[in-house]
XYZ file of C-alpha atoms in Angstrom:
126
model
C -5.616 -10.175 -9.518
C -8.356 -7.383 -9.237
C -7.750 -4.767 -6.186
C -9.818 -2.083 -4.986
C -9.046 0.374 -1.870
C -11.094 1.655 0.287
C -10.918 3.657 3.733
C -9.508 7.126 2.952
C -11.032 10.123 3.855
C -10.414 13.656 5.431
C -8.487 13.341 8.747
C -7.275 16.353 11.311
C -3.545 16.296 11.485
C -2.158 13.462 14.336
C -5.302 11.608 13.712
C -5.415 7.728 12.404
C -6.642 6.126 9.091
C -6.809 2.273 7.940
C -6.727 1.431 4.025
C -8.018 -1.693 2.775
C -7.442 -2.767 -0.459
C -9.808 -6.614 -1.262
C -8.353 -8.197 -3.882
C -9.758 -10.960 -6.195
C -8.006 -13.951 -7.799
C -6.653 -17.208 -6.640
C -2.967 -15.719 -6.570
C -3.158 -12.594 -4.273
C -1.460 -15.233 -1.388
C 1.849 -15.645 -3.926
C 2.500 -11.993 -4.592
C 4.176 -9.246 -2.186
C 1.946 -6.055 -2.455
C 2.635 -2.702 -2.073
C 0.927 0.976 -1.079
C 1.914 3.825 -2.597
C 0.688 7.660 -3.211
C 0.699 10.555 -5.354
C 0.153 13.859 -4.478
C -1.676 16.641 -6.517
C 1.245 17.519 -8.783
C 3.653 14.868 -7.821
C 4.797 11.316 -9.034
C 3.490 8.554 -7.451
C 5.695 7.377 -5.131
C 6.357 4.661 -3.173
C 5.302 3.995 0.496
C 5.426 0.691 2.283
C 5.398 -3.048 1.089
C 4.468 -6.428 2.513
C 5.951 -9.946 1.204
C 3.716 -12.663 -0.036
C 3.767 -14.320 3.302
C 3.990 -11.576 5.300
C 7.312 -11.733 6.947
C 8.785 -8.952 5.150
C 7.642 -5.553 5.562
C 9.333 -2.451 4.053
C 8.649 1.527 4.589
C 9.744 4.705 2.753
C 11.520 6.545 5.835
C 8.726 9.461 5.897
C 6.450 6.928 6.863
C 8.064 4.428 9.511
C 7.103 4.355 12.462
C 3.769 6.489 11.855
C 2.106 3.363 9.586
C 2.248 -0.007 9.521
C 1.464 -2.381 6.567
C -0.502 -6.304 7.046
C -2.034 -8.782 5.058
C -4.781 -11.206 5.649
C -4.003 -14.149 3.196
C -7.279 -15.844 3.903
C -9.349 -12.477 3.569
C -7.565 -11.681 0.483
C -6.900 -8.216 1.669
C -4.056 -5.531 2.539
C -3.896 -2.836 4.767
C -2.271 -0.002 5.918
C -2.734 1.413 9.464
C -1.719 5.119 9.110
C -1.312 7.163 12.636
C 0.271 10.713 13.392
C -0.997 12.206 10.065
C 0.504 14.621 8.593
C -0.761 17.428 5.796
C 1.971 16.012 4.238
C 0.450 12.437 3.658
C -2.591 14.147 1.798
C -2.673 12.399 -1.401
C -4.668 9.072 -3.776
C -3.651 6.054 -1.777
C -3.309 2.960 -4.217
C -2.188 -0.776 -3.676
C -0.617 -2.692 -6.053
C 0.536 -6.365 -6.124
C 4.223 -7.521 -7.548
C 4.159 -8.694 -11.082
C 6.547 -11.805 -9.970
C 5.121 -14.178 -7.603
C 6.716 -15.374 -5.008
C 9.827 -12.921 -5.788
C 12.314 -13.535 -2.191
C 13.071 -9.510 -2.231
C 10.784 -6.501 -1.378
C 10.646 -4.002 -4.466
C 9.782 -0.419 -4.255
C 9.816 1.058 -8.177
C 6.158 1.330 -9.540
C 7.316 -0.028 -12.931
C 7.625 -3.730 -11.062
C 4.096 -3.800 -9.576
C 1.013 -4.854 -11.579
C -2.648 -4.928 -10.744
C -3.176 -1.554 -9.616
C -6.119 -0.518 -7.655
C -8.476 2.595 -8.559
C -6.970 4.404 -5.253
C -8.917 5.930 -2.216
C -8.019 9.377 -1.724
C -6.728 10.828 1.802
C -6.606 14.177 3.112
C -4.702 15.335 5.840
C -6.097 18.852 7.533
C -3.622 21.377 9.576
């Protein structure tokens, strides 16, 4: 699986983004993906997460309720609807797919995702 997100940019503070991230490969459908971020300075961390068939959907607590994660299974492609930005959220936005297919649980450490995107950065004005 090859990924690639796009969509970030510079945003005033309350105001709305959408990542995509288009992935390539006949096995995106069978593997739960993943967002996450890393500030200037910081690790990357982890920020929401989406099962392989979509009925799962996970969120670091900073972040629920302001975004919201989907998949398209027949577009091959991810997003994440981001809304009430904050300066905060300013960071390289990358998706990432689960190394196991098909795994029944949502995972959140870096270490278990594979297939990492180049990352689309986002900035977040006050």
């Amino acid at each position: 699986v090859q990924l690639q997100a796009c969509g970030g940019g510079l945003v005033q503070a309350g105001g709305s983004l959408r990542l995509s991230c288009a992935a390539s490969g006949r096995t995106f459908s069978t593997h739960s993906m993943g967002w996450f971020r890393q500030a200037p300075g910081n690790e990357r961390e982890f920020v929401a997460a989406i099962s392989w068939n979509g009925g799962s959907k996970y969120y670091v607590p900073s972040v629920k309720g302001r975004f919201a994660i989907s998949r398209d299974n027949a577009k091959n492609a991810v997003y994440l609807q981001m809304n009430s930005l904050k300066p905060g959220d300013t960071a390289v936005y990358y998706c990432a797919a689960d190394k196991v297919p098909l795994r029944n649980v949502l995972v959140i450490m870096a270490p278990l995702y594979d297939y990492w995107g180049q990352g689309t950065l986002v900035t977040v004005s006050s």
